[in-house]
Amino acid sequence: MSILKADHISIQFGGLKAVNDFSLDLEQKELYAIIGPNGAGKTTVFNMLTGIYQPTQGSIYIDGKLMAGCKPYQFTEAGLARTFQNIRLFHGATVLDNVKMAHSFKTDYNFFNMLSRTGKYHAEEKRITEKSMELLEMFDLQDKKNFFANNLPYGEQRKLEIVRALATEPKVILLDEPAAGMNPNEIDDVVSLILRVQKDLGKAILVIEHHMKMVMKIAEYIKVLDFGETISEGTPEKVQNDPKVIEAYLGGHANASRN
Amino acid sequence: MNWLRKNSEVIILPLIYVVIFLLQKNKILNNYVIQIIMLAGVNIIMTQSLNLVNGMTGQNSIGHAGFMAVGAYVSALFSKIIFNAAAMPPTMQTIFFLLATIAGGIGAAIFGFLIGMPTLRLKGDYLAIVTLGFGEVIRSIIRITPAVGAARGLTGIPKLASLFWIFVFVVITIYICRNYMDSAYGRGCLAIRDNEVAADTMGINTSKYKVQAFVTSAFIAGIAGSMYAHTLRYLHPDVFSYTKSTDFLVYLYAGGVGSISGSILGAFILTALPEVLRFMNEWRLVIYGGLLVIIILFRPVGMFGGKEFAFLKLKTGGIQHIGFSNLFQRKTKKTIVANEEASR
């Protein structure tokens, strides 16, 4: 069964059709990638898949559940988590708190347990802290748990964003340019991190990335967008050799035929 | 002994009360000073309440005196007109005072809900405009309502609040705010403050969290209103003007927005300061204003921004824990981390 399914979704902003007829069917442990030139509508697709935008046409299913009209937090409750192209950490909080914040919606105590600090509160807080620490340890951030999130080096901020996304215990993770602004060493780290999340933790992953080497290495299936249209899709080999893709990236069919 | 060191608040807080009480009993502090202390207590409760919205959730409520007015008038009506508490024996008076206070809190909370529900669903500064308007609307309504004394003000409220009760409510408020901030609810609010879009995609129902914090804040403001009414025994609608709201904002931002300790000390110091400076006559407000400018220039985060008393035992927010001994001491990052380790 598919974990994340987009069924012919389109979105229109006034007269502009930003994304047209986009479909996707992501199953467990699969790693898909969306690529395309700047302004192709990749992030718009992400925003639709996470509920920030409502598609004007088509529907989205998470784990078989129709998500029409749902708010972003309901998408997360249904099992979807994402990271952002421009890092959006909770900068005023520590690394540990960032991860704990992502546990908020799963906390099993009510308002009055919280105000009066009953046993349930203490038990839950302990569970959340332990779980968060487990995640931080898994990704070698445990030593920095008391750092403010915006004091971390850039690469680790990206990492923390992924860890925080994992803390919501998602079935599928959407990564928006996880390697943006990184040097080759850091990119290798991100690649191994993503593969760990996919293989060891068994999450389905959808990634937007501009770094082609990385995409070709990790993605099992690639969708190429240009001006909101899906111009090509398939395995990395197939996409790489698709003249339409080459045209979209390099412009003009003359280049394509010469290659 | 070790338990005591870890739970110093069970000693410190009663001690503060006992000291003030003894000073009052021995006539070292006259009634005027005691009343200033009581008003400082009311201001502490108000600033705590404001801190839940402005500091913790990152929303802007700039008409908080409106909620205080609702709480003050509802509780005053409750104890004066409905139950005529002045004619009761003291124990009954205390019970009705507490009931009136809770009624005031609930009244303010209802208004908080009605205002928060539509405005907090939006992202942005709409709450500021709406609360500003709310404060003025409430004031105007009170001015034209004969049942609550209209523009003459409401007189003859029984003096039920005492130093003891104000102290108790200050402590309860601090306890509630501490518990709030140090929980999944508080963390959700902090997440909204830091990045609302990210909070939304982390499964936090942003409008629900914001409304919860706002209603709690309004409830506490109502309680402060009740304390105020039963301390001064006279309510006038113009007391709860925009200037009053601004006072609380000043206490909060000068004390340290987001910091519970900052709101306590900010409210206390800035309430006491104009009184301490009273010997300077007309110059006192100049100095008061000058001090505020200095605070904002040299410590934009407020006097105690990012710091908390160790006895509050706050774990959230990456704050620096300070004991009474090192209140004004600068610390390196290393010691902060070490302190954090020790406090966990």
Coordinates of C-alpha atoms in Angstrom, one line a residue:
Chain A
M1 CA 0.0 0.0 0.0
S2 CA 1.2 3.4 -0.8
I3 CA 2.2 5.7 2.1
L4 CA 2.0 8.9 0.2
K5 CA -0.1 9.2 -2.9
A6 CA -0.8 12.3 -4.9
D7 CA -3.5 11.9 -7.4
H8 CA -3.2 14.3 -10.3
I9 CA -2.8 17.4 -8.2
S10 CA -2.7 20.9 -9.6
I11 CA -2.5 24.3 -8.1
Q12 CA -3.3 27.6 -9.6
F13 CA -2.4 31.0 -8.2
G14 CA -4.7 33.4 -10.0
G15 CA -3.9 32.9 -13.6
L16 CA -0.7 31.0 -13.0
K17 CA -0.8 27.3 -13.0
A18 CA 2.2 26.6 -10.8
V19 CA 1.9 22.8 -10.8
N20 CA -0.1 20.9 -13.3
D21 CA -1.3 17.3 -13.0
F22 CA 1.4 16.0 -10.6
S23 CA 1.1 12.4 -9.5
L24 CA 3.1 10.4 -7.1
D25 CA 2.9 7.0 -5.5
L26 CA 5.4 6.5 -2.7
E27 CA 5.7 3.2 -0.9
Q28 CA 7.4 2.1 2.2
K29 CA 11.2 2.3 2.2
E30 CA 11.2 4.0 -1.2
L31 CA 13.2 7.0 -2.0
Y32 CA 11.9 9.3 -4.7
A33 CA 13.4 12.5 -5.9
I34 CA 11.9 15.5 -7.6
I35 CA 14.3 17.5 -9.7
G36 CA 13.9 20.5 -12.0
P37 CA 15.3 23.9 -12.8
N38 CA 14.6 26.8 -10.5
G39 CA 11.0 27.8 -10.4
A40 CA 9.8 24.5 -11.7
G41 CA 7.3 24.2 -8.9
K42 CA 9.1 21.6 -6.7
T43 CA 8.7 23.4 -3.4
T44 CA 5.1 24.1 -4.4
V45 CA 4.5 20.4 -4.7
F46 CA 6.0 20.0 -1.3
N47 CA 3.8 22.6 0.1
M48 CA 0.8 20.9 -1.3
L49 CA 1.9 17.5 0.0
T50 CA 2.3 19.0 3.5
G51 CA -0.9 20.9 3.6
I52 CA 0.5 24.4 3.5
Y53 CA -1.2 24.9 0.1
Q54 CA -4.5 23.3 -0.8
P55 CA -4.3 21.8 -4.4
T56 CA -7.0 23.3 -6.6
Q57 CA -7.4 19.9 -8.3
G58 CA -6.7 16.4 -7.4
S59 CA -6.3 14.7 -4.0
I60 CA -3.6 13.6 -1.6
Y61 CA -3.6 10.4 0.5
I62 CA -1.4 9.6 3.4
D63 CA -1.4 6.0 4.3
G64 CA -4.7 5.6 2.5
K65 CA -6.3 8.6 4.2
L66 CA -7.7 11.4 2.1
M67 CA -6.2 14.7 3.3
A68 CA -8.5 17.1 1.5
G69 CA -9.0 20.3 3.5
C70 CA -6.6 19.3 6.3
K71 CA -4.2 21.6 8.0
P72 CA -0.4 21.0 8.1
Y73 CA -0.5 19.6 11.6
Q74 CA -3.1 17.0 10.5
F75 CA -0.7 15.9 7.8
T76 CA 1.9 15.4 10.4
E77 CA -0.5 13.5 12.6
A78 CA -1.2 11.3 9.6
G79 CA 2.5 10.4 9.4
L80 CA 4.2 13.0 7.3
A81 CA 7.2 15.1 8.2
R82 CA 9.3 17.6 6.3
T83 CA 12.3 19.7 6.4
F84 CA 12.7 23.1 4.8
Q85 CA 14.8 24.6 2.0
N86 CA 15.8 27.5 4.2
I87 CA 16.3 25.9 7.6
R88 CA 13.4 26.5 10.0
L89 CA 14.6 25.4 13.4
F90 CA 13.2 26.7 16.6
H91 CA 16.2 29.0 17.0
G92 CA 15.4 30.2 20.5
A93 CA 15.4 26.7 21.9
T94 CA 18.1 24.2 22.6
V95 CA 18.9 21.2 20.4
L96 CA 17.1 18.9 22.8
D97 CA 14.1 21.2 23.1
N98 CA 13.8 21.3 19.4
V99 CA 13.4 17.6 19.3
K100 CA 11.1 17.6 22.3
M101 CA 8.9 20.2 20.6
A102 CA 8.3 17.8 17.8
H103 CA 6.9 15.4 20.4
S104 CA 4.3 17.9 21.6
F105 CA 1.3 16.6 19.7
K106 CA 1.9 13.0 20.9
T107 CA 2.0 13.8 24.5
D108 CA -0.4 11.9 26.6
Y109 CA -1.4 14.3 29.3
N110 CA -4.0 16.9 29.4
F111 CA -4.0 20.5 30.4
F112 CA -4.8 19.9 34.1
N113 CA -2.2 17.1 34.4
M114 CA 0.2 19.7 33.2
L115 CA -0.8 22.6 35.5
S116 CA -0.8 20.4 38.6
R117 CA 2.1 18.2 37.6
T118 CA 0.6 14.8 38.2
G119 CA 2.5 11.5 38.0
K120 CA 1.3 11.2 34.4
Y121 CA 3.0 14.5 33.5
H122 CA 6.3 13.3 35.0
A123 CA 6.1 9.9 33.3
E124 CA 5.4 11.5 29.9
E125 CA 8.1 14.1 30.2
K126 CA 10.6 11.4 31.1
R127 CA 9.5 9.3 28.1
I128 CA 9.8 12.3 25.7
T129 CA 13.2 13.3 27.0
E130 CA 14.4 9.8 26.7
K131 CA 13.1 9.4 23.2
S132 CA 14.5 12.7 22.1
M133 CA 17.9 11.7 23.6
E134 CA 17.8 8.4 21.8
L135 CA 17.2 10.2 18.5
L136 CA 20.0 12.7 19.2
E137 CA 22.4 9.9 20.1
M138 CA 21.5 8.0 16.9
F139 CA 22.7 11.0 14.9
D140 CA 25.6 12.0 17.1
L141 CA 24.1 15.2 18.4
Q142 CA 23.8 14.2 22.0
D143 CA 26.9 16.2 23.0
K144 CA 25.3 19.4 21.7
K145 CA 21.9 18.9 23.3
N146 CA 22.2 22.2 25.3
F147 CA 23.4 24.3 22.4
F148 CA 21.0 26.8 21.0
A149 CA 19.9 25.6 17.6
N150 CA 21.2 28.6 15.8
N151 CA 24.6 28.2 17.3
L152 CA 25.1 24.8 15.5
P153 CA 27.2 24.7 12.4
Y154 CA 25.2 24.8 9.2
G155 CA 25.6 21.0 8.4
E156 CA 24.4 20.1 11.9
Q157 CA 21.4 22.4 11.7
R158 CA 20.3 20.5 8.6
K159 CA 20.9 17.3 10.5
L160 CA 18.9 18.5 13.4
E161 CA 16.0 19.4 11.1
I162 CA 16.0 15.8 9.9
V163 CA 16.2 14.5 13.5
R164 CA 13.3 16.8 14.5
A165 CA 11.3 15.5 11.6
L166 CA 12.0 12.0 12.7
A167 CA 10.8 12.8 16.2
T168 CA 7.2 13.1 14.9
E169 CA 7.5 9.4 14.1
P170 CA 6.5 9.8 10.4
K171 CA 6.0 7.2 7.8
V172 CA 7.3 9.4 5.1
I173 CA 9.8 12.3 5.2
L174 CA 10.0 15.1 2.7
L175 CA 13.4 16.7 2.4
D176 CA 13.6 20.0 0.7
E177 CA 17.1 20.4 -0.6
P178 CA 18.9 18.7 2.2
A179 CA 22.3 19.3 0.6
A180 CA 21.9 23.0 -0.2
G181 CA 24.9 25.1 0.6
M182 CA 27.0 22.2 1.7
N183 CA 30.6 21.2 0.8
P184 CA 31.3 17.8 -0.8
N185 CA 32.3 16.2 2.6
E186 CA 29.1 17.4 4.2
I187 CA 27.1 16.1 1.2
D188 CA 28.6 12.6 1.8
D189 CA 27.4 12.8 5.3
V190 CA 23.9 13.8 4.2
V191 CA 23.8 11.0 1.8
S192 CA 24.7 8.4 4.4
L193 CA 22.2 10.1 6.8
I194 CA 19.4 9.9 4.3
L195 CA 20.2 6.3 3.4
R196 CA 20.2 5.4 7.1
V197 CA 16.8 7.0 7.6
Q198 CA 15.5 5.0 4.6
K199 CA 17.2 1.7 5.2
D200 CA 17.5 1.4 8.9
L201 CA 14.5 3.3 10.0
G202 CA 12.4 2.1 7.1
K203 CA 10.9 5.5 6.2
A204 CA 9.7 6.5 2.8
I205 CA 11.5 9.5 1.6
L206 CA 10.8 12.2 -1.0
V207 CA 13.6 14.5 -1.7
I208 CA 14.0 17.7 -3.7
E209 CA 17.6 18.3 -4.6
H210 CA 19.7 20.2 -7.1
H211 CA 22.8 18.3 -6.5
M212 CA 22.6 15.8 -9.4
K213 CA 25.4 13.5 -8.3
M214 CA 23.7 13.0 -5.0
V215 CA 20.3 12.5 -6.5
M216 CA 21.5 10.0 -9.0
K217 CA 23.2 8.1 -6.2
I218 CA 20.3 7.8 -3.8
A219 CA 17.1 8.1 -5.7
E220 CA 15.3 5.0 -6.9
Y221 CA 12.9 6.9 -9.0
I222 CA 13.0 10.5 -10.2
K223 CA 10.4 12.9 -11.3
V224 CA 11.5 15.9 -13.3
L225 CA 9.4 19.1 -13.2
D226 CA 9.6 22.1 -15.5
F227 CA 7.2 25.0 -15.4
G228 CA 4.9 22.9 -13.3
E229 CA 4.7 20.0 -15.7
T230 CA 6.1 16.6 -15.1
I231 CA 8.3 16.3 -18.2
S232 CA 10.0 13.0 -17.4
E233 CA 10.1 10.3 -14.8
G234 CA 11.8 7.0 -14.2
T235 CA 15.0 5.5 -12.9
P236 CA 18.0 7.8 -12.7
E237 CA 19.5 6.2 -15.8
K238 CA 16.4 6.8 -17.8
V239 CA 16.0 10.4 -16.6
Q240 CA 19.6 11.2 -17.3
N241 CA 19.3 10.3 -20.9
D242 CA 16.0 11.8 -21.5
P243 CA 16.4 14.6 -24.1
K244 CA 13.5 16.5 -22.6
V245 CA 15.3 16.7 -19.3
I246 CA 18.5 17.8 -20.9
E247 CA 16.6 20.4 -22.8
A248 CA 15.0 21.7 -19.6
Y249 CA 18.3 22.0 -17.9
L250 CA 20.6 23.1 -20.7
G251 CA 18.1 24.7 -23.0
G252 CA 17.5 24.1 -26.7
H253 CA 17.4 20.8 -28.5
A254 CA 20.6 21.5 -30.3
N255 CA 22.6 20.8 -27.1
A256 CA 20.6 17.7 -26.5
S257 CA 21.3 16.2 -29.9
R258 CA 25.0 17.0 -29.7
N259 CA 25.2 15.0 -26.5
Chain B
M1 CA 19.9 18.7 53.7
N2 CA 20.4 17.7 50.1
W3 CA 16.7 17.7 49.5
L4 CA 16.5 21.2 50.9
R5 CA 19.2 22.5 48.7
K6 CA 17.4 21.1 45.7
N7 CA 14.1 22.4 46.8
S8 CA 15.1 25.8 48.2
E9 CA 11.8 27.3 47.1
V10 CA 9.9 25.7 50.0
I11 CA 12.1 27.8 52.3
I12 CA 12.7 30.9 50.3
L13 CA 9.1 31.7 49.4
P14 CA 7.5 31.4 52.9
L15 CA 10.5 33.3 54.2
I16 CA 9.9 36.2 51.9
Y17 CA 6.3 36.4 53.2
V18 CA 7.3 36.0 56.9
V19 CA 9.9 38.8 56.6
I20 CA 7.4 41.2 55.0
F21 CA 4.7 40.1 57.6
L22 CA 7.0 40.7 60.5
L23 CA 8.1 44.0 59.2
Q24 CA 4.5 45.0 58.9
K25 CA 3.6 43.7 62.4
N26 CA 6.5 45.6 64.0
K27 CA 5.4 48.8 62.2
I28 CA 8.7 49.1 60.3
L29 CA 6.7 49.0 57.1
N30 CA 3.7 51.3 57.2
N31 CA 0.4 50.6 55.5
Y32 CA 1.5 52.7 52.6
V33 CA 4.5 50.5 51.9
I34 CA 2.4 47.4 52.4
Q35 CA -0.1 48.6 49.9
I36 CA 2.7 49.3 47.4
I37 CA 3.9 45.7 47.9
M38 CA 0.4 44.4 47.4
L39 CA 0.1 46.4 44.2
A40 CA 3.5 45.1 43.1
G41 CA 2.1 41.6 43.7
V42 CA -0.9 42.4 41.4
N43 CA 1.5 43.7 38.8
I44 CA 3.6 40.6 39.1
I45 CA 0.5 38.5 38.4
M46 CA -0.4 40.7 35.4
T47 CA 3.1 40.5 34.0
Q48 CA 3.2 36.8 34.4
S49 CA 0.0 36.6 32.5
L50 CA 1.3 38.9 29.8
N51 CA 4.4 36.8 29.6
L52 CA 2.4 33.7 28.6
V53 CA 1.2 35.5 25.5
N54 CA 4.0 37.9 24.6
G55 CA 6.9 36.0 25.9
M56 CA 6.0 32.4 25.5
T57 CA 3.7 32.3 22.5
G58 CA 5.2 35.3 20.7
Q59 CA 1.8 36.9 20.1
N60 CA 1.3 40.5 20.9
S61 CA -1.4 41.4 23.4
I62 CA -1.2 45.2 24.0
G63 CA -4.5 45.7 25.7
H64 CA -4.1 43.4 28.6
A65 CA -5.6 45.8 31.1
G66 CA -8.9 45.1 29.5
F67 CA -8.9 41.6 30.9
M68 CA -7.8 42.9 34.2
A69 CA -10.8 45.3 34.1
V70 CA -13.2 42.4 33.3
G71 CA -11.8 40.4 36.2
A72 CA -11.8 43.4 38.6
Y73 CA -15.4 44.4 37.8
V74 CA -16.8 40.8 37.7
S75 CA -15.2 39.9 41.1
A76 CA -16.2 43.3 42.6
L77 CA -19.8 42.8 41.5
F78 CA -19.7 39.3 42.8
S79 CA -18.5 40.2 46.3
K80 CA -20.2 43.6 46.7
I81 CA -23.6 43.5 45.0
I82 CA -24.5 39.8 44.6
F83 CA -23.3 38.5 47.9
N84 CA -22.6 41.6 49.9
A85 CA -19.5 40.1 51.4
A86 CA -18.8 43.0 53.7
A87 CA -21.6 41.9 56.1
M88 CA -20.3 38.4 56.5
P89 CA -18.1 36.8 59.1
P90 CA -14.4 36.6 58.2
T91 CA -14.3 33.0 57.2
M92 CA -17.2 33.4 54.8
Q93 CA -15.6 36.5 53.5
T94 CA -12.4 34.6 52.6
I95 CA -14.5 31.9 50.8
F96 CA -16.4 34.5 48.9
F97 CA -13.3 36.4 48.1
L98 CA -11.8 33.3 46.6
L99 CA -15.0 32.6 44.7
A100 CA -15.2 36.2 43.5
T101 CA -11.6 35.9 42.3
I102 CA -12.3 32.7 40.4
A103 CA -15.4 34.3 38.9
G104 CA -13.3 37.3 37.8
G105 CA -10.8 34.9 36.2
I106 CA -13.5 33.0 34.4
G107 CA -15.1 36.2 33.2
A108 CA -11.8 37.4 31.8
A109 CA -11.1 33.9 30.3
I110 CA -14.5 34.0 28.5
F111 CA -13.6 37.3 26.9
G112 CA -10.1 35.9 26.1
F113 CA -11.7 33.0 24.3
L114 CA -14.1 35.2 22.4
I115 CA -11.3 37.4 21.2
G116 CA -8.6 34.8 20.8
M117 CA -10.7 32.3 18.9
P118 CA -11.1 34.4 15.7
T119 CA -7.9 36.4 15.8
L120 CA -5.4 33.7 16.8
R121 CA -6.3 31.6 13.8
L122 CA -4.6 34.2 11.7
K123 CA -0.8 34.5 11.4
G124 CA 0.6 38.0 12.1
D125 CA -0.1 40.9 14.4
Y126 CA -3.9 40.9 14.3
L127 CA -4.0 40.1 18.0
A128 CA -2.3 43.4 18.9
I129 CA -4.9 45.5 17.1
V130 CA -7.8 43.5 18.4
T131 CA -6.6 43.5 22.1
L132 CA -5.9 47.2 21.8
G133 CA -9.4 47.7 20.7
F134 CA -10.8 45.4 23.3
G135 CA -9.2 47.3 26.1
E136 CA -10.8 50.5 25.0
V137 CA -14.1 48.9 24.2
I138 CA -14.3 47.4 27.7
R139 CA -13.4 50.7 29.3
S140 CA -16.1 52.5 27.3
I141 CA -18.7 50.0 28.1
I142 CA -18.0 50.2 31.8
R143 CA -18.2 54.0 31.6
I144 CA -21.7 53.9 30.3
T145 CA -23.0 51.1 32.5
P146 CA -24.8 52.5 35.6
A147 CA -24.9 49.1 37.3
V148 CA -21.1 49.2 37.8
G149 CA -20.9 52.8 38.7
A150 CA -20.4 54.1 35.1
A151 CA -17.9 57.0 35.0
R152 CA -18.1 57.7 38.7
G153 CA -16.4 54.4 39.4
L154 CA -17.4 51.5 41.6
T155 CA -17.1 52.2 45.2
G156 CA -17.5 50.3 48.5
I157 CA -15.8 47.1 47.4
P158 CA -15.0 45.1 50.6
K159 CA -11.4 45.0 51.4
L160 CA -10.9 41.3 51.2
A161 CA -7.5 41.0 49.6
S162 CA -4.6 40.9 52.1
L163 CA -0.9 40.6 51.8
F164 CA -1.2 36.9 52.5
W165 CA -3.7 36.2 49.7
I166 CA -1.9 38.3 47.2
F167 CA 1.3 36.5 48.1
V168 CA -0.5 33.1 47.7
F169 CA -1.9 34.1 44.3
V170 CA 1.5 35.3 43.1
V171 CA 3.0 32.0 44.1
I172 CA 0.2 30.1 42.4
T173 CA 0.6 32.1 39.3
I174 CA 4.3 31.6 39.1
Y175 CA 3.7 27.9 39.7
I176 CA 1.2 27.7 36.9
C177 CA 3.3 29.7 34.5
R178 CA 6.4 27.6 35.3
N179 CA 4.4 24.3 34.8
Y180 CA 3.0 25.7 31.6
M181 CA 6.3 26.6 30.1
D182 CA 7.9 23.4 31.1
S183 CA 5.4 21.1 29.3
A184 CA 4.4 19.9 25.9
Y185 CA 1.9 22.8 25.8
G186 CA 4.6 25.4 26.6
R187 CA 7.0 23.9 24.2
G188 CA 4.4 24.0 21.5
C189 CA 3.9 27.7 22.2
L190 CA 7.7 28.3 22.2
A191 CA 7.8 26.5 18.9
I192 CA 5.1 28.8 17.5
R193 CA 7.1 31.8 18.8
D194 CA 10.3 30.7 17.1
N195 CA 8.8 29.6 13.8
E196 CA 5.1 29.2 13.2
V197 CA 5.4 27.5 9.9
A198 CA 7.8 24.9 11.2
A199 CA 5.6 24.4 14.3
D200 CA 2.7 23.7 12.1
T201 CA 4.5 21.0 10.2
M202 CA 5.7 19.5 13.5
G203 CA 2.2 18.5 14.3
I204 CA 1.4 21.5 16.5
N205 CA -2.1 22.7 16.1
T206 CA -1.0 26.3 16.2
S207 CA -4.3 28.0 16.7
K208 CA -5.3 25.7 19.5
Y209 CA -2.1 26.2 21.3
K210 CA -2.3 30.0 20.9
V211 CA -5.9 30.1 22.1
Q212 CA -5.0 27.9 25.1
A213 CA -2.2 30.1 26.1
F214 CA -4.2 33.3 25.6
V215 CA -7.2 32.1 27.6
T216 CA -5.0 31.0 30.4
S217 CA -3.3 34.4 30.3
A218 CA -6.7 36.1 30.4
F219 CA -7.8 34.0 33.3
I220 CA -4.7 35.0 35.3
A221 CA -5.2 38.7 34.3
G222 CA -8.8 38.4 35.7
I223 CA -7.4 37.1 38.9
A224 CA -5.0 40.0 39.1
G225 CA -8.0 42.3 38.5
S226 CA -9.8 40.7 41.4
M227 CA -6.8 41.3 43.7
Y228 CA -6.6 44.8 42.5
A229 CA -10.3 45.5 43.1
H230 CA -10.2 44.0 46.6
T231 CA -7.0 45.9 47.5
L232 CA -7.9 49.4 46.4
R233 CA -11.7 49.0 47.1
Y234 CA -12.5 51.4 44.4
L235 CA -12.6 50.9 40.6
H236 CA -12.6 53.5 38.0
P237 CA -12.8 52.6 34.3
D238 CA -10.1 55.0 33.3
V239 CA -7.6 53.1 35.5
F240 CA -7.7 50.3 33.0
S241 CA -6.8 52.5 30.1
Y242 CA -4.2 51.9 27.4
T243 CA -1.6 53.4 29.7
K244 CA -2.1 50.6 32.2
S245 CA -1.6 48.0 29.5
T246 CA 1.6 49.8 28.5
D247 CA 2.8 49.7 32.1
F248 CA 2.6 45.9 32.0
L249 CA 4.3 45.8 28.7
V250 CA 7.1 47.9 30.1
Y251 CA 7.4 45.7 33.2
L252 CA 7.6 42.6 30.9
Y253 CA 10.1 43.9 28.4
A254 CA 12.3 45.7 30.9
G255 CA 12.3 42.6 33.1
G256 CA 13.0 40.2 30.3
V257 CA 10.4 38.9 27.9
G258 CA 10.0 35.2 28.0
S259 CA 11.6 34.9 31.4
I260 CA 9.4 34.1 34.4
S261 CA 12.0 35.5 36.8
G262 CA 12.3 38.6 34.5
S263 CA 8.6 39.3 34.7
I264 CA 8.6 38.9 38.5
L265 CA 11.5 41.2 39.1
G266 CA 10.6 43.6 36.3
A267 CA 7.1 44.1 37.8
F268 CA 8.4 44.4 41.3
I269 CA 11.3 46.7 40.7
L270 CA 9.4 49.0 38.3
T271 CA 6.4 49.3 40.6
A272 CA 8.6 50.1 43.6
L273 CA 10.9 52.4 41.8
P274 CA 8.6 55.4 41.3
E275 CA 7.7 55.2 45.0
V276 CA 11.3 54.9 46.1
L277 CA 12.1 57.9 44.0
R278 CA 9.2 59.9 45.4
F279 CA 11.5 62.2 47.3
M280 CA 12.7 63.6 44.0
N281 CA 9.3 65.0 43.3
E282 CA 8.8 65.8 39.7
W283 CA 12.1 64.4 38.7
R284 CA 11.2 60.8 39.6
L285 CA 9.4 60.1 36.3
V286 CA 12.4 61.5 34.4
I287 CA 14.7 59.1 36.2
Y288 CA 12.3 56.3 35.7
G289 CA 12.1 56.9 32.0
G290 CA 15.9 57.4 31.8
L291 CA 16.4 54.0 33.5
L292 CA 14.1 52.3 31.0
V293 CA 16.1 53.8 28.1
I294 CA 19.3 52.6 29.7
I295 CA 17.9 49.1 30.2
I296 CA 16.8 48.9 26.6
L297 CA 20.1 50.3 25.3
F298 CA 22.4 48.1 27.3
R299 CA 20.3 45.0 27.7
P300 CA 17.8 44.8 24.9
V301 CA 16.6 41.4 26.1
G302 CA 15.6 43.0 29.4
M303 CA 17.2 42.9 32.8
F304 CA 16.8 39.2 33.2
G305 CA 16.2 38.1 29.6
G306 CA 17.2 34.5 29.1
K307 CA 17.8 33.9 32.8
E308 CA 15.7 32.2 35.4
F309 CA 16.0 31.6 39.1
A310 CA 17.3 28.2 39.8
F311 CA 14.5 27.5 42.2
L312 CA 12.0 27.6 39.4
K313 CA 13.7 24.5 38.0
L314 CA 12.8 25.3 34.4
K315 CA 14.1 22.8 32.0
T316 CA 12.8 24.3 28.7
G317 CA 14.1 27.1 26.7
G318 CA 17.9 26.8 27.2
I319 CA 17.8 29.5 29.8
Q320 CA 20.6 30.3 32.2
H321 CA 19.8 29.4 35.8
I322 CA 20.7 31.9 38.4
G323 CA 20.7 31.6 42.1
F324 CA 20.2 34.6 44.3
S325 CA 23.9 34.8 44.9
N326 CA 24.9 35.2 41.3
L327 CA 22.0 37.3 40.1
F328 CA 24.0 39.9 38.3
Q329 CA 27.0 37.8 37.4
R330 CA 28.0 37.2 33.9
K331 CA 28.6 33.6 33.0
T332 CA 30.5 31.8 30.3
K333 CA 28.8 29.3 28.1
K334 CA 30.7 26.5 29.8
T335 CA 29.2 27.1 33.2
I336 CA 25.7 27.4 31.7
V337 CA 26.1 24.0 30.2
A338 CA 27.5 22.6 33.5
N339 CA 24.6 24.2 35.4
E340 CA 22.1 22.6 32.9
E341 CA 23.7 19.3 33.5
A342 CA 23.5 19.6 37.2
S343 CA 19.9 20.7 37.1
R344 CA 18.8 17.7 35.0

